[in-house]
Short mmCIF file of C-alpha atoms in Angstrom, two decimals:
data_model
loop_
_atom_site.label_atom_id
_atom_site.label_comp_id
_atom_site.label_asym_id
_atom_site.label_seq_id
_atom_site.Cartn_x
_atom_site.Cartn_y
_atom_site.Cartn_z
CA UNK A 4 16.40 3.16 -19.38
CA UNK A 5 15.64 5.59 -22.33
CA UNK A 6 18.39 5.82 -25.12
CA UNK A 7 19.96 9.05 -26.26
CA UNK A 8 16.80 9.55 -28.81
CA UNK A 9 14.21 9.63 -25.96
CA UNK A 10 15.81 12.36 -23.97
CA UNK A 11 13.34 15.00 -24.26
CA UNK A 12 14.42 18.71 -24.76
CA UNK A 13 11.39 19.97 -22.78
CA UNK A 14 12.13 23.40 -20.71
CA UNK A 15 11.94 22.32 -17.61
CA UNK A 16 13.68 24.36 -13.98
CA UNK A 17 13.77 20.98 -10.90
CA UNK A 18 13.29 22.01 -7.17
CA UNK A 19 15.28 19.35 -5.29
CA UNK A 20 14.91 18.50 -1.78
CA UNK A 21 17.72 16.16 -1.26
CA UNK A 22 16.20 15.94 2.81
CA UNK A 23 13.38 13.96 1.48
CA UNK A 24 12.80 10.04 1.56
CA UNK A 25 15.48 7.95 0.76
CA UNK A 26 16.85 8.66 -2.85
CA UNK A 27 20.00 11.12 -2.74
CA UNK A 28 20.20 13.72 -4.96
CA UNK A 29 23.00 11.75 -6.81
CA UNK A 30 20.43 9.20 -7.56
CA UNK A 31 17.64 11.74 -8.45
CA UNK A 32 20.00 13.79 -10.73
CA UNK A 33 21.41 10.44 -12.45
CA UNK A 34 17.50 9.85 -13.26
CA UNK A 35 16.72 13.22 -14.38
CA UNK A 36 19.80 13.22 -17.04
CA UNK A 37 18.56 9.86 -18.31
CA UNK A 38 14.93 11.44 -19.48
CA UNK A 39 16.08 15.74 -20.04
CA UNK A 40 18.69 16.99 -21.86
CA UNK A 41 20.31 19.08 -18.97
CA UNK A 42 23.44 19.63 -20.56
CA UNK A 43 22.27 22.50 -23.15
CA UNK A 44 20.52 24.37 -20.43
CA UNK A 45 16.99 23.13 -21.20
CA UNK A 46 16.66 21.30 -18.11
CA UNK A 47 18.08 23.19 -15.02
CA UNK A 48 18.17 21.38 -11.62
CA UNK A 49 18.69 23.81 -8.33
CA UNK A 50 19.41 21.61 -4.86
CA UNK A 51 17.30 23.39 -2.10
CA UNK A 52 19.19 25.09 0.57
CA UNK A 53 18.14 25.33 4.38
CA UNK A 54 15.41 27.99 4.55
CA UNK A 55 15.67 28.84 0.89
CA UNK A 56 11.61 30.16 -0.37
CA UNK A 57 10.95 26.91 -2.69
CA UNK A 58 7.86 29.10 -3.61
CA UNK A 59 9.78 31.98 -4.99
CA UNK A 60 11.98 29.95 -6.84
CA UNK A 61 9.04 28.28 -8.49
CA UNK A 62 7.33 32.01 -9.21
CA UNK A 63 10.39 33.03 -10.83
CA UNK A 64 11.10 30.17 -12.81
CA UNK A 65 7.37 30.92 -14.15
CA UNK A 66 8.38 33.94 -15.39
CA UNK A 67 11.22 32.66 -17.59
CA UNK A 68 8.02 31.13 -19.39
CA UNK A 69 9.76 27.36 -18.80
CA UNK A 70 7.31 24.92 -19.70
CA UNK A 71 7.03 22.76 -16.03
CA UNK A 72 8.58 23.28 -13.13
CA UNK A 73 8.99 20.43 -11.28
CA UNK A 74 9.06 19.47 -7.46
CA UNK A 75 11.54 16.94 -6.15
CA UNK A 76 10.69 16.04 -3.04
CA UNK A 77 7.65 14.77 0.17
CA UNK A 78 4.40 16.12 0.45
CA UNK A 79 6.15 19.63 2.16
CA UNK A 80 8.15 20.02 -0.82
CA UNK A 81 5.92 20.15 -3.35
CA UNK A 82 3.21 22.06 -1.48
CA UNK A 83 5.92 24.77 -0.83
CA UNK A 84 6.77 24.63 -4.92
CA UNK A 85 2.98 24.33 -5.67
CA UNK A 86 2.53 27.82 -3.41
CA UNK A 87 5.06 29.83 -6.10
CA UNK A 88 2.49 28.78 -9.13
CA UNK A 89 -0.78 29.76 -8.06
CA UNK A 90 -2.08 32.11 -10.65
CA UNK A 91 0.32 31.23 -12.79
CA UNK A 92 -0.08 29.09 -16.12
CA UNK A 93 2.88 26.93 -15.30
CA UNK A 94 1.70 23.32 -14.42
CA UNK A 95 3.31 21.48 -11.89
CA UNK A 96 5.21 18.53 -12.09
CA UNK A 97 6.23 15.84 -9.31
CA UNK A 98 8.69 13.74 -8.66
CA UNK A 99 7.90 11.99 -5.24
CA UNK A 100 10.75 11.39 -3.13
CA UNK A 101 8.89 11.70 0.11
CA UNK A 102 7.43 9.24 2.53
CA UNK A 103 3.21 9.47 1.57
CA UNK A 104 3.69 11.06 -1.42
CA UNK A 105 -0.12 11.72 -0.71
CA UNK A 106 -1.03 14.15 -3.77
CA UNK A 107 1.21 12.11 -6.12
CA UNK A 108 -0.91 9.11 -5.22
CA UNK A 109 -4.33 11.13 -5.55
CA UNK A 110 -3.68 12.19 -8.85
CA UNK A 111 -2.12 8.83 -10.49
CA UNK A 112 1.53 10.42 -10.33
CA UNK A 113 3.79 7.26 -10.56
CA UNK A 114 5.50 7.22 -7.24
CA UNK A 115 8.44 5.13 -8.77
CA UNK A 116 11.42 7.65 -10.33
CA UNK A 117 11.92 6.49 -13.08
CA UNK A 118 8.41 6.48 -14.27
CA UNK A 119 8.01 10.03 -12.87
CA UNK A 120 10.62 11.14 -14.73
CA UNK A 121 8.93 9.43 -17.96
CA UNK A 122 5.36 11.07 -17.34
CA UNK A 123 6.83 14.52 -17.40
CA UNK A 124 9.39 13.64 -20.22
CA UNK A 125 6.40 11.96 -22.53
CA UNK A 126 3.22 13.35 -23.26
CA UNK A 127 0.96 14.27 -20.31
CA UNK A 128 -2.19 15.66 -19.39
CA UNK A 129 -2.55 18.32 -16.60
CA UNK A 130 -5.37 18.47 -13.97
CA UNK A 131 -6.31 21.56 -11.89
CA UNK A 132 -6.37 20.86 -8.02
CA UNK A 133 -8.17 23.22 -5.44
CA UNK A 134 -6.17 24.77 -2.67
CA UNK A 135 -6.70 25.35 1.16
CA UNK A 136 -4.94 28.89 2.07
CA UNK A 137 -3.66 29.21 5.49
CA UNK A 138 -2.59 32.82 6.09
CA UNK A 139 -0.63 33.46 2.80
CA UNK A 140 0.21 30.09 2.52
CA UNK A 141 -1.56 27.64 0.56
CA UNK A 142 -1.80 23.38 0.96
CA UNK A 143 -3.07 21.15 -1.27
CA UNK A 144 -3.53 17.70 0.53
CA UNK A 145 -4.93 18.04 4.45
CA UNK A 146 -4.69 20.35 7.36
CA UNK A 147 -5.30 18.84 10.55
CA UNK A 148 -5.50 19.51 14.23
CA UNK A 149 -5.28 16.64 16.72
CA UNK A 150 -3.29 12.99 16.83
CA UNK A 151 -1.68 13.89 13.07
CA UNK A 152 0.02 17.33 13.72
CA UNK A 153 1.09 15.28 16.90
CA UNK A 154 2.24 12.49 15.20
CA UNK A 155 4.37 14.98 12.45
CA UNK A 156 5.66 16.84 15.29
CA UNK A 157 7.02 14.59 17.21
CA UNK A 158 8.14 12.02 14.18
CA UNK A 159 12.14 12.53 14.31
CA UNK A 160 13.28 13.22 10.34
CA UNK A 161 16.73 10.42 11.03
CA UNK A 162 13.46 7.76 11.83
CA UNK A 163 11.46 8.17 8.70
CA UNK A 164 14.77 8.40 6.54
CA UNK A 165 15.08 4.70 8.14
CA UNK A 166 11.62 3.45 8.36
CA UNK A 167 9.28 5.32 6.52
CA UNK A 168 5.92 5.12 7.05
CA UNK A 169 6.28 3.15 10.40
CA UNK A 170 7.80 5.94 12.11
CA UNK A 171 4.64 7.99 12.00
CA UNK A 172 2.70 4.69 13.21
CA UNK A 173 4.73 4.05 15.44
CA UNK A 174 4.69 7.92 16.97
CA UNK A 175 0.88 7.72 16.40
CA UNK A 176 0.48 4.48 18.33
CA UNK A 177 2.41 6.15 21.53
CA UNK A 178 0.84 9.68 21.16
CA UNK A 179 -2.67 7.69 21.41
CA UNK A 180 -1.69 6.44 24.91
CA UNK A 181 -3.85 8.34 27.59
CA UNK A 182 -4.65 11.02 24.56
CA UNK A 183 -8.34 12.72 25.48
CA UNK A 184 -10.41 14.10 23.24
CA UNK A 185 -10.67 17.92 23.32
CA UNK A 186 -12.92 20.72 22.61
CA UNK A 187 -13.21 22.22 19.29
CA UNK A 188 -15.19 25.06 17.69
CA UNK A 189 -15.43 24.71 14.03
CA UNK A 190 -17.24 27.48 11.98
CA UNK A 191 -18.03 26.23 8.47
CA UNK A 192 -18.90 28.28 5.91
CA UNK A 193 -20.32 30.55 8.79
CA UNK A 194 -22.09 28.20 10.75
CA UNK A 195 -20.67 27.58 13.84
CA UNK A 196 -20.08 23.60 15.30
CA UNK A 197 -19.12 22.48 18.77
CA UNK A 198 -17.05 19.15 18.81
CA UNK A 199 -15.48 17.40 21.21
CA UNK A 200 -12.87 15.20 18.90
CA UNK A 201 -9.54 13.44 19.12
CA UNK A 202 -8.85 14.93 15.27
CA UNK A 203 -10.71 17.50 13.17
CA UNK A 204 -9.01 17.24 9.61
CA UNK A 205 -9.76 19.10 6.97
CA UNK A 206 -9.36 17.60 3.62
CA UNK A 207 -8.48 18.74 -0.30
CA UNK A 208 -7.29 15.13 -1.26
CA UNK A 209 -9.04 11.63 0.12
CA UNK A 210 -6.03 9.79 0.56
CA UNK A 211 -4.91 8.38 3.93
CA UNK A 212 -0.87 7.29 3.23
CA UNK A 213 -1.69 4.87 0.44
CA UNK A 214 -4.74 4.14 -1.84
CA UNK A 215 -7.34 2.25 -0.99
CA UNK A 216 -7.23 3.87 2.51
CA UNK A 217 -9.09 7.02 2.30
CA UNK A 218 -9.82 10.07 4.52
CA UNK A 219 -13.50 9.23 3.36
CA UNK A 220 -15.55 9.07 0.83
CA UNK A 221 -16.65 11.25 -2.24
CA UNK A 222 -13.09 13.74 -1.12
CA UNK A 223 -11.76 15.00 -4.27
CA UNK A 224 -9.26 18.01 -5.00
CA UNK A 225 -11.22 19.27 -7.85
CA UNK A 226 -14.54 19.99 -6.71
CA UNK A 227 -14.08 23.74 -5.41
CA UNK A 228 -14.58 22.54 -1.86
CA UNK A 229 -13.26 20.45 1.18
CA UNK A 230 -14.13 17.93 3.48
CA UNK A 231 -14.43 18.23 7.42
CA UNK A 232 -13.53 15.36 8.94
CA UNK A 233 -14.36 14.93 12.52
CA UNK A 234 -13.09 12.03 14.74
CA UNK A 235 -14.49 11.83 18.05
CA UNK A 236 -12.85 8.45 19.15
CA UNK A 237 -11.60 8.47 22.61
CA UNK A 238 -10.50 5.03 23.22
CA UNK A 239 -7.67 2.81 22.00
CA UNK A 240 -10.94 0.62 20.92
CA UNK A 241 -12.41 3.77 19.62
CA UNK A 242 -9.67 3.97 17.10
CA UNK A 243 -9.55 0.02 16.53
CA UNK A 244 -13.40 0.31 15.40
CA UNK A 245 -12.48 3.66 13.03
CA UNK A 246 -9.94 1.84 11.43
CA UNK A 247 -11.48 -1.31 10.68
CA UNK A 248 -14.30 1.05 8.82
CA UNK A 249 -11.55 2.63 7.12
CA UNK A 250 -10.09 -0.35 5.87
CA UNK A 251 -13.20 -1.15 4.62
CA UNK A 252 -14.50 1.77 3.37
CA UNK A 253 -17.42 1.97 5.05
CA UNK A 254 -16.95 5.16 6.78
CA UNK A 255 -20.16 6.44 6.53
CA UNK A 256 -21.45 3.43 9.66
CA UNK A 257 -18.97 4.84 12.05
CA UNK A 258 -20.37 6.92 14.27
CA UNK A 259 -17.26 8.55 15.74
CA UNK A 260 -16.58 9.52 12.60
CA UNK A 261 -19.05 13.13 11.04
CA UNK A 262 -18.25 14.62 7.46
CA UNK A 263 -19.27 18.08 6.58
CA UNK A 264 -18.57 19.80 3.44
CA UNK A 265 -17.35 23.83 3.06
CA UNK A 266 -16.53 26.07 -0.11
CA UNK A 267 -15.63 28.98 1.55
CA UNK A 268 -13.69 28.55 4.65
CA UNK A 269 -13.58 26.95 7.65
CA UNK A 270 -12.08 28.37 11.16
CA UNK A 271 -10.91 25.92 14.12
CA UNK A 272 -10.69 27.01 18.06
CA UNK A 273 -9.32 25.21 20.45
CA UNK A 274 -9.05 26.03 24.61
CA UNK A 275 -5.95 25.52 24.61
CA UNK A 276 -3.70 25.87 21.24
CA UNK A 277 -2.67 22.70 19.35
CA UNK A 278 -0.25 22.35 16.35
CA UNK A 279 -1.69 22.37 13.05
CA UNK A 280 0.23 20.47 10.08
CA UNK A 281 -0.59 21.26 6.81
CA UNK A 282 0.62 18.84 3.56
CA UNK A 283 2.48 16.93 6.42
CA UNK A 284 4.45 19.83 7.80
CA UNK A 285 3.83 21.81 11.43
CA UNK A 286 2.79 24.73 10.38
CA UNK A 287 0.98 26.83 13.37
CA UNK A 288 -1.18 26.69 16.43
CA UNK A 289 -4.77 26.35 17.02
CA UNK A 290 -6.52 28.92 16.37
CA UNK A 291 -6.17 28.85 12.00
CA UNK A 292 -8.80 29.64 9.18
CA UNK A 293 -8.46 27.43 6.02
CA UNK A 294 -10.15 29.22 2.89
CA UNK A 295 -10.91 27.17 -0.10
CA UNK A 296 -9.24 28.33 -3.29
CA UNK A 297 -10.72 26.49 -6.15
CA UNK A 298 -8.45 25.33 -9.40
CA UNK A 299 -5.18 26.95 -7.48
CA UNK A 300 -2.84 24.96 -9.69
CA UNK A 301 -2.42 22.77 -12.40
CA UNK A 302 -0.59 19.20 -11.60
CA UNK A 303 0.65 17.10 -14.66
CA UNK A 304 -0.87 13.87 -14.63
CA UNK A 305 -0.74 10.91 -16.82
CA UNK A 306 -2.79 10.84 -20.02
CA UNK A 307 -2.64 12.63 -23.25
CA UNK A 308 -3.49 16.39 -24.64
CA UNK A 309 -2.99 19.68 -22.90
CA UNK A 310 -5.05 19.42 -20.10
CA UNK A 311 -7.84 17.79 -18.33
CA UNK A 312 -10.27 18.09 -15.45
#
């Protein structure tokens, strides 16, 4: 635990989602004041509200020129805070409270309190991370259409307070029972694709609930573009085979699984409409264009200077 002399006076405003993972706000606050000086006013904390804009929060708190404002919270949380400071100078901070934590993990973010608190307390680097913008919305991890906005959906908030990521297996495993494979139109950068897939996922970040296990390879969230994933398993063993190759990284020898690349946008039909989750939340129906937004927002990440990437 730091002493009085390490608590930094750094001018910081904290979005907290006290609905996310398993740390109450009591806890997260009690953190906070051990690494900011909240008591002058330099660090401000604000507990979200139901149906409160996280993103305007974050724009405003951007204008008051503070020097990070930080997201306390799952994936959903800080993708709604992340929205608020594109096109802003204001670099992001995260503390990850949720259950993946999945851009956290991608960028090195320690997913431990504590040492979240300390990277945004000490001295940090800041990476810029591309952006997938979904109506005026944008999302910074994956947007998917198939057995993962199924799983989210149907996932019930009380069981992943209680069991974390097992609840979403769990919901996976029973959505998979007597799931078919549907049809898909994908047009990529203009071309149009016909699939027939059990998921089409498109990708900003590589990883798959915890590193090593990856979307696929050579996915980063600083390259200006994303990564269409197609999975066209249609069988319990179809989905046994995909991941074994996914635990070992060789997804490239599967061929259920296709990869193609896009740096402008990339439009998904269904027949019939099917929810779409973006950073881990439901977000609409089938059809939805994702347009790639390159360097939407800077994320502070561990390292030293003002900035790298």
């Amino acid at each position: 635990m730091p002493d009085s002399a390490t608590i930094t006076r750094r001018k910081l405003f904290v979005i907290l989602n006290p609905a996310s993972g398993t740390s109450t706000a009591e806890v997260v606050k009690k953190a906070i004041g051990e690494h900011f000086s909240c008591d002058d006013g330099s660090c401000q904390v604000h507990e979200v509200r139901d149906r409160e804009d996280l993103g305007a929060l974050a724009r405003e708190a951007a204008g008051r020129n503070v020097e990070v404002v930080v997201a306390a919270g799952g994936d959903g949380t800080v993708s709604a805070v992340a929205n608020g400071l594109v096109g802003t100078n204001t670099p992001l901070g995260i503390l990850p409270l949720g259950t993946a934590n999945i851009l956290a993990r991608e960028l090195g973010v320690p997913t431990d309190l504590n040492e979240a608190c300390a990277l945004i307390a000490g001295e940090f680097a800041t990476a810029p991370v591309d952006a997938m913008k979904v109506k005026d919305a944008h999302y910074f991890t994956q947007v998917g259409v198939g057995i993962d906005a199924l799983m989210i959906r149907d996932t019930k908030t009380e069981d992943k307070k209680r069991f974390g990521r097992l609840a979403y297996m769990w919901t996976g495993a029973v959505r998979l029972i007597g799931f078919q494979p549907r049809r898909f139109t994908l047009t990529i950068d203009g071309k149009a694709v016909k699939a027939r897939a059990s998921q089409v996922l498109v990708a900003n970040c590589a990883t798959l609930g915890q590193k090593p296990l990856t979307w696929g390879p050579n996915i980063k969230v600083d390259d200006g573009q994303v990564d269409v994933c197609v999975i066209r398993a249609g069988s319990l063993w179809d989905f046994a085979r995909v991941s074994w190759n996914v635990l070992r990284g060789t997804h490239r020898d599967d061929p259920k699984l296709h990869y193609r690349k896009a740096s402008k946008a990339v439009t998904i039909h269904t027949r019939k409409p099917l929810p779409v989750q973006g950073d881990g939340e439901v977000i609409a129906d089938t059809p939805v264009e994702v347009q790639v937004v390159k360097g939407a927002v800077r994320v502070v990440v561990p390292g030293t200077g003002a900035s790298s990437g």
